[in-house]
C-alpha cells in the first residue's frame, strides 16, 4: 500500500541577485508502507532539502508531497524527522526519560502513567534501560543519538525521516546503531526514509536505494536491494551482491563529479 509520494518536487532558494539556487529539479518517487528506503547522492545535492520538503517543514517551489493521498502542507502527526545533530535536538535540562516523554505530552488518549511506560519501552528498545535519570550531557554521542531515536519511536509514527543520524559517531557505535534501528524496524510497523552519505550503510539498511544526481537533483536510479534479512555486519557486507551494489552506486555518484546530471535511469535490481 502506497504511503508517501513525492511528485515532481522542485525547490529553488531565491537570491538577491540572479535566478536563485535550484536544489531539487524534478524529484518523484513513492514509498510503500513498511519499506526501508535509503537516499544517497553527492555532497550538497539537496538530500536534507528533500527531507524538509517531505516533512512539511519547507514548502517546495513546485510539485507536491502526498501522504495517504493528501497533500502535505505542514508537518503531519504521522511523521517524525530525526536530525543528524543529536546534541542540539535534545533538551539538556531534561533527563533522558523526560526527553523521550516530550513527544508524548501532547498525545491524546494516554494517561501520564501510560506515557511513562511507553517512554521506558522505547528506551529499552534502544538499549538505554537504566539511564532514565541521566541528562544528555552525561552521555556519549552514540547514547545521545539513541535517546533521539527513542523519542521518535515512542510516538509510534507511521514514517520516520532520518537525516544522516549516524554520521557524527565512531564506526563501532555506528554499526551498533544501524543494527538497533533494523531491530526496531523489523519488530514494528514503521516506514523509514534514511538519508546517508555512506554508500555501504545505505545498502546494508535498505530495501531500496534512491540515488540522487548532483544539484539540481533528479533521481538517477532506484536500486532494489535483494539481500536476505536479517542482515549481519560482517556476513552481509562480504557478499558478492553487496559488493556489486556498492560498486554500481559508487560509479553513479562518482559520475556526478565529472559531468552534469544525466538522464534518469531505469531501476536496477
Short mmCIF file of C-alpha atoms in Angstrom, two decimals:
data_model
loop_
_atom_site.label_atom_id
_atom_site.label_comp_id
_atom_site.label_asym_id
_atom_site.label_seq_id
_atom_site.Cartn_x
_atom_site.Cartn_y
_atom_site.Cartn_z
CA UNK A 1 0.00 0.00 0.00
CA UNK A 2 1.41 3.38 -1.02
CA UNK A 3 2.11 5.63 1.97
CA UNK A 4 4.11 8.61 0.71
CA UNK A 5 4.62 10.08 -2.75
CA UNK A 6 6.83 12.90 -3.97
CA UNK A 7 5.56 14.23 -7.28
CA UNK A 8 7.80 16.42 -9.49
CA UNK A 9 9.34 18.20 -6.50
CA UNK A 10 11.33 21.31 -7.21
CA UNK A 11 12.96 23.61 -4.68
CA UNK A 12 14.62 26.89 -5.61
CA UNK A 13 16.33 29.04 -2.96
CA UNK A 14 15.92 32.66 -4.04
CA UNK A 15 18.87 35.02 -4.08
CA UNK A 16 19.02 38.79 -4.01
CA UNK A 17 20.72 38.69 -7.40
CA UNK A 18 20.37 36.09 -10.10
CA UNK A 19 17.84 33.35 -10.61
CA UNK A 20 18.37 31.56 -7.32
CA UNK A 21 19.85 28.18 -6.43
CA UNK A 22 17.95 25.16 -7.72
CA UNK A 23 18.38 22.41 -5.11
CA UNK A 24 15.75 19.97 -6.39
CA UNK A 25 14.85 19.94 -10.07
CA UNK A 26 12.31 17.17 -10.62
CA UNK A 27 12.19 14.52 -7.89
CA UNK A 28 9.46 11.87 -7.99
CA UNK A 29 9.16 8.58 -6.11
CA UNK A 30 6.74 6.57 -3.97
CA UNK A 31 7.21 4.73 -0.67
CA UNK A 32 5.05 1.84 0.43
CA UNK A 33 4.06 1.03 3.98
CA UNK A 34 6.75 -0.84 5.90
CA UNK A 35 9.58 -0.14 3.44
CA UNK A 36 13.09 0.93 4.45
CA UNK A 37 14.37 3.41 1.86
CA UNK A 38 17.86 4.93 1.75
CA UNK A 39 18.78 8.09 -0.13
CA UNK A 40 22.36 8.80 -1.26
CA UNK A 41 23.96 11.33 -3.56
CA UNK A 42 26.88 13.73 -3.96
CA UNK A 43 27.61 16.20 -1.20
CA UNK A 44 25.35 19.25 -1.47
CA UNK A 45 22.88 17.58 -3.82
CA UNK A 46 19.83 18.50 -1.72
CA UNK A 47 19.23 15.42 0.44
CA UNK A 48 18.35 17.47 3.52
CA UNK A 49 16.23 19.84 1.44
CA UNK A 50 14.29 16.83 0.17
CA UNK A 51 13.58 15.61 3.72
CA UNK A 52 12.49 19.08 4.78
CA UNK A 53 10.03 19.24 1.88
CA UNK A 54 8.71 15.75 2.59
CA UNK A 55 8.17 16.57 6.26
CA UNK A 56 6.24 19.78 5.59
CA UNK A 57 8.93 21.95 7.19
CA UNK A 58 9.86 23.50 3.84
CA UNK A 59 7.47 24.45 1.06
CA UNK A 60 8.54 23.17 -2.38
CA UNK A 61 8.71 25.67 -5.21
CA UNK A 62 6.80 23.27 -7.44
CA UNK A 63 5.37 19.79 -7.21
CA UNK A 64 3.77 18.19 -4.17
CA UNK A 65 4.13 15.65 -1.38
CA UNK A 66 1.24 13.29 -0.73
CA UNK A 67 0.74 11.31 2.49
CA UNK A 68 -2.13 8.83 2.28
CA UNK A 69 -3.06 10.65 -0.91
CA UNK A 70 -3.43 14.00 0.91
CA UNK A 71 -1.18 16.93 0.15
CA UNK A 72 1.37 17.75 2.87
CA UNK A 73 1.33 21.48 3.66
CA UNK A 74 2.52 21.34 7.29
CA UNK A 75 4.31 18.78 9.49
CA UNK A 76 1.90 15.81 9.79
CA UNK A 77 1.37 13.90 13.03
CA UNK A 78 2.11 10.63 11.25
CA UNK A 79 5.71 11.67 10.53
CA UNK A 80 8.86 12.24 12.61
CA UNK A 81 12.12 13.80 11.40
CA UNK A 82 15.30 12.80 13.25
CA UNK A 83 18.27 15.09 12.61
CA UNK A 84 21.98 14.36 12.44
CA UNK A 85 22.85 16.85 15.20
CA UNK A 86 21.56 14.95 18.23
CA UNK A 87 23.35 17.33 20.65
CA UNK A 88 21.10 20.21 19.50
CA UNK A 89 17.88 18.22 19.17
CA UNK A 90 17.83 17.03 22.79
CA UNK A 91 16.87 19.26 25.72
CA UNK A 92 19.90 19.45 28.06
CA UNK A 93 17.75 20.48 31.03
CA UNK A 94 15.54 17.41 30.74
CA UNK A 95 16.53 13.91 31.82
CA UNK A 96 16.72 11.07 29.32
CA UNK A 97 13.25 9.89 30.30
CA UNK A 98 11.76 13.37 30.10
CA UNK A 99 13.34 13.94 26.68
CA UNK A 100 11.53 10.85 25.40
CA UNK A 101 8.33 11.92 27.16
CA UNK A 102 8.35 15.25 25.31
CA UNK A 103 6.76 13.84 22.17
CA UNK A 104 4.12 12.03 24.22
CA UNK A 105 2.98 15.00 26.31
CA UNK A 106 0.52 16.17 23.64
CA UNK A 107 -0.60 12.75 22.53
CA UNK A 108 -4.27 12.29 23.21
CA UNK A 109 -5.68 9.25 24.93
CA UNK A 110 -2.60 8.45 27.01
CA UNK A 111 -2.69 8.83 30.79
CA UNK A 112 0.56 10.05 32.44
CA UNK A 113 1.46 6.56 33.74
CA UNK A 114 0.94 5.13 30.24
CA UNK A 115 3.20 7.80 28.77
CA UNK A 116 5.96 6.85 31.18
CA UNK A 117 5.55 3.17 30.35
CA UNK A 118 5.70 3.95 26.63
CA UNK A 119 8.84 6.07 27.05
CA UNK A 120 10.53 3.36 29.11
CA UNK A 121 9.73 0.74 26.47
CA UNK A 122 11.25 2.99 23.78
CA UNK A 123 14.40 3.43 25.84
CA UNK A 124 14.61 -0.30 26.35
CA UNK A 125 14.35 -0.82 22.58
CA UNK A 126 17.44 1.34 22.00
CA UNK A 127 19.39 -0.24 24.87
CA UNK A 128 19.13 2.61 27.37
CA UNK A 129 17.28 0.85 30.15
CA UNK A 130 18.74 2.19 33.42
CA UNK A 131 19.77 5.59 32.03
CA UNK A 132 16.39 7.28 32.52
CA UNK A 133 17.53 9.77 35.17
CA UNK A 134 20.71 10.87 33.43
CA UNK A 135 20.99 14.03 31.33
CA UNK A 136 22.10 14.24 27.68
CA UNK A 137 25.39 15.93 28.54
CA UNK A 138 26.29 12.94 30.73
CA UNK A 139 26.02 10.52 27.79
CA UNK A 140 28.28 9.63 24.88
CA UNK A 141 27.39 10.78 21.37
CA UNK A 142 26.04 7.37 20.43
CA UNK A 143 23.87 7.24 23.55
CA UNK A 144 22.51 10.72 22.84
CA UNK A 145 21.52 9.61 19.35
CA UNK A 146 19.79 6.58 20.87
CA UNK A 147 17.75 8.97 23.02
CA UNK A 148 16.75 10.92 19.89
CA UNK A 149 15.68 7.69 18.19
CA UNK A 150 13.75 6.58 21.28
CA UNK A 151 11.91 9.90 21.32
CA UNK A 152 10.95 9.31 17.70
CA UNK A 153 9.72 5.73 18.05
CA UNK A 154 7.88 6.46 21.31
CA UNK A 155 5.19 8.40 19.47
CA UNK A 156 4.74 5.46 17.06
CA UNK A 157 4.92 7.45 13.80
CA UNK A 158 3.89 5.79 10.57
CA UNK A 159 7.01 7.10 8.89
CA UNK A 160 10.40 8.17 10.24
CA UNK A 161 12.59 10.50 8.20
CA UNK A 162 16.23 10.33 9.28
CA UNK A 163 18.85 12.83 8.14
CA UNK A 164 22.31 11.22 8.39
CA UNK A 165 21.62 10.28 12.01
CA UNK A 166 24.81 8.24 12.50
CA UNK A 167 27.29 10.50 10.72
CA UNK A 168 28.75 12.02 13.90
CA UNK A 169 29.56 8.84 15.83
CA UNK A 170 32.51 6.44 15.64
CA UNK A 171 32.49 3.39 13.38
CA UNK A 172 31.73 0.82 16.08
CA UNK A 173 28.88 2.87 17.52
CA UNK A 174 27.57 3.45 14.01
CA UNK A 175 27.38 -0.30 13.35
CA UNK A 176 25.59 -0.85 16.66
CA UNK A 177 23.07 1.91 15.88
CA UNK A 178 22.44 0.51 12.40
CA UNK A 179 21.57 -2.88 13.88
CA UNK A 180 19.47 -1.30 16.63
CA UNK A 181 17.49 0.60 14.01
CA UNK A 182 16.95 -2.54 11.93
CA UNK A 183 15.76 -4.43 15.02
CA UNK A 184 13.26 -1.66 15.80
CA UNK A 185 12.06 -1.50 12.18
CA UNK A 186 11.65 -5.26 11.85
CA UNK A 187 9.83 -5.53 15.18
CA UNK A 188 7.42 -2.67 14.48
CA UNK A 189 5.36 -1.21 11.69
CA UNK A 190 7.32 1.95 10.86
CA UNK A 191 8.31 3.03 7.40
CA UNK A 192 11.78 4.59 7.28
CA UNK A 193 13.33 7.06 4.84
CA UNK A 194 17.03 7.29 5.67
CA UNK A 195 19.43 9.86 4.21
CA UNK A 196 23.12 9.00 4.37
CA UNK A 197 26.36 9.84 2.59
CA UNK A 198 27.69 6.33 3.32
CA UNK A 199 27.08 4.00 0.36
CA UNK A 200 27.67 0.82 2.35
CA UNK A 201 25.27 1.95 5.07
CA UNK A 202 22.58 2.72 2.50
CA UNK A 203 22.81 -0.82 1.07
CA UNK A 204 23.06 -2.57 4.43
CA UNK A 205 19.88 -0.98 5.78
CA UNK A 206 17.53 -0.59 2.86
CA UNK A 207 15.01 -2.37 0.69
CA UNK A 208 15.61 0.26 -1.98
CA UNK A 209 18.29 2.91 -2.51
CA UNK A 210 17.40 6.16 -4.29
CA UNK A 211 20.48 7.73 -5.88
CA UNK A 212 20.28 11.49 -6.40
CA UNK A 213 22.24 13.41 -9.01
CA UNK A 214 24.33 16.47 -8.31
CA UNK A 215 22.43 19.75 -7.95
CA UNK A 216 19.89 20.43 -9.33
CA UNK A 217 18.78 16.99 -8.22
CA UNK A 218 16.84 14.34 -10.02
CA UNK A 219 16.72 10.66 -9.13
CA UNK A 220 19.37 8.92 -11.20
CA UNK A 221 18.26 5.44 -10.28
CA UNK A 222 16.12 3.41 -7.88
CA UNK A 223 18.03 0.30 -6.84
CA UNK A 224 16.22 -2.62 -5.23
CA UNK A 225 18.47 -4.30 -2.68
CA UNK A 226 17.84 -8.02 -2.91
CA UNK A 227 19.91 -9.14 0.06
CA UNK A 228 18.46 -11.58 2.62
CA UNK A 229 17.28 -10.39 6.03
CA UNK A 230 18.21 -10.38 8.84
CA UNK A 231 21.50 -8.79 7.84
CA UNK A 232 24.85 -9.14 9.55
CA UNK A 233 27.60 -6.53 9.68
CA UNK A 234 30.30 -8.94 8.53
CA UNK A 235 28.48 -11.59 6.52
CA UNK A 236 26.20 -9.23 4.56
CA UNK A 237 28.97 -6.77 3.70
CA UNK A 238 31.15 -9.58 2.32
CA UNK A 239 28.51 -10.97 -0.05
CA UNK A 240 29.29 -10.61 -3.73
CA UNK A 241 25.90 -8.98 -4.38
CA UNK A 242 26.62 -6.36 -1.69
CA UNK A 243 29.93 -5.54 -3.38
CA UNK A 244 28.23 -5.22 -6.76
CA UNK A 245 25.66 -2.78 -5.33
CA UNK A 246 28.43 -0.76 -3.73
CA UNK A 247 30.42 -0.58 -6.96
CA UNK A 248 27.39 0.42 -9.01
CA UNK A 249 26.26 3.18 -6.63
CA UNK A 250 29.81 4.47 -6.24
CA UNK A 251 30.18 4.77 -10.01
CA UNK A 252 26.84 6.58 -10.28
CA UNK A 253 27.84 9.15 -7.68
CA UNK A 254 31.38 9.49 -8.99
CA UNK A 255 30.00 10.28 -12.44
CA UNK A 256 28.35 13.38 -10.98
CA UNK A 257 31.69 14.97 -10.14
CA UNK A 258 32.72 14.67 -13.77
CA UNK A 259 29.67 15.95 -15.62
CA UNK A 260 26.18 17.37 -15.16
CA UNK A 261 23.26 15.19 -14.17
CA UNK A 262 22.49 12.59 -16.85
CA UNK A 263 19.09 11.41 -17.86
CA UNK A 264 17.33 9.44 -15.13
CA UNK A 265 17.93 5.75 -15.46
CA UNK A 266 15.75 2.69 -15.01
CA UNK A 267 15.53 0.68 -11.83
CA UNK A 268 18.41 -1.67 -11.10
CA UNK A 269 17.90 -4.92 -9.22
#
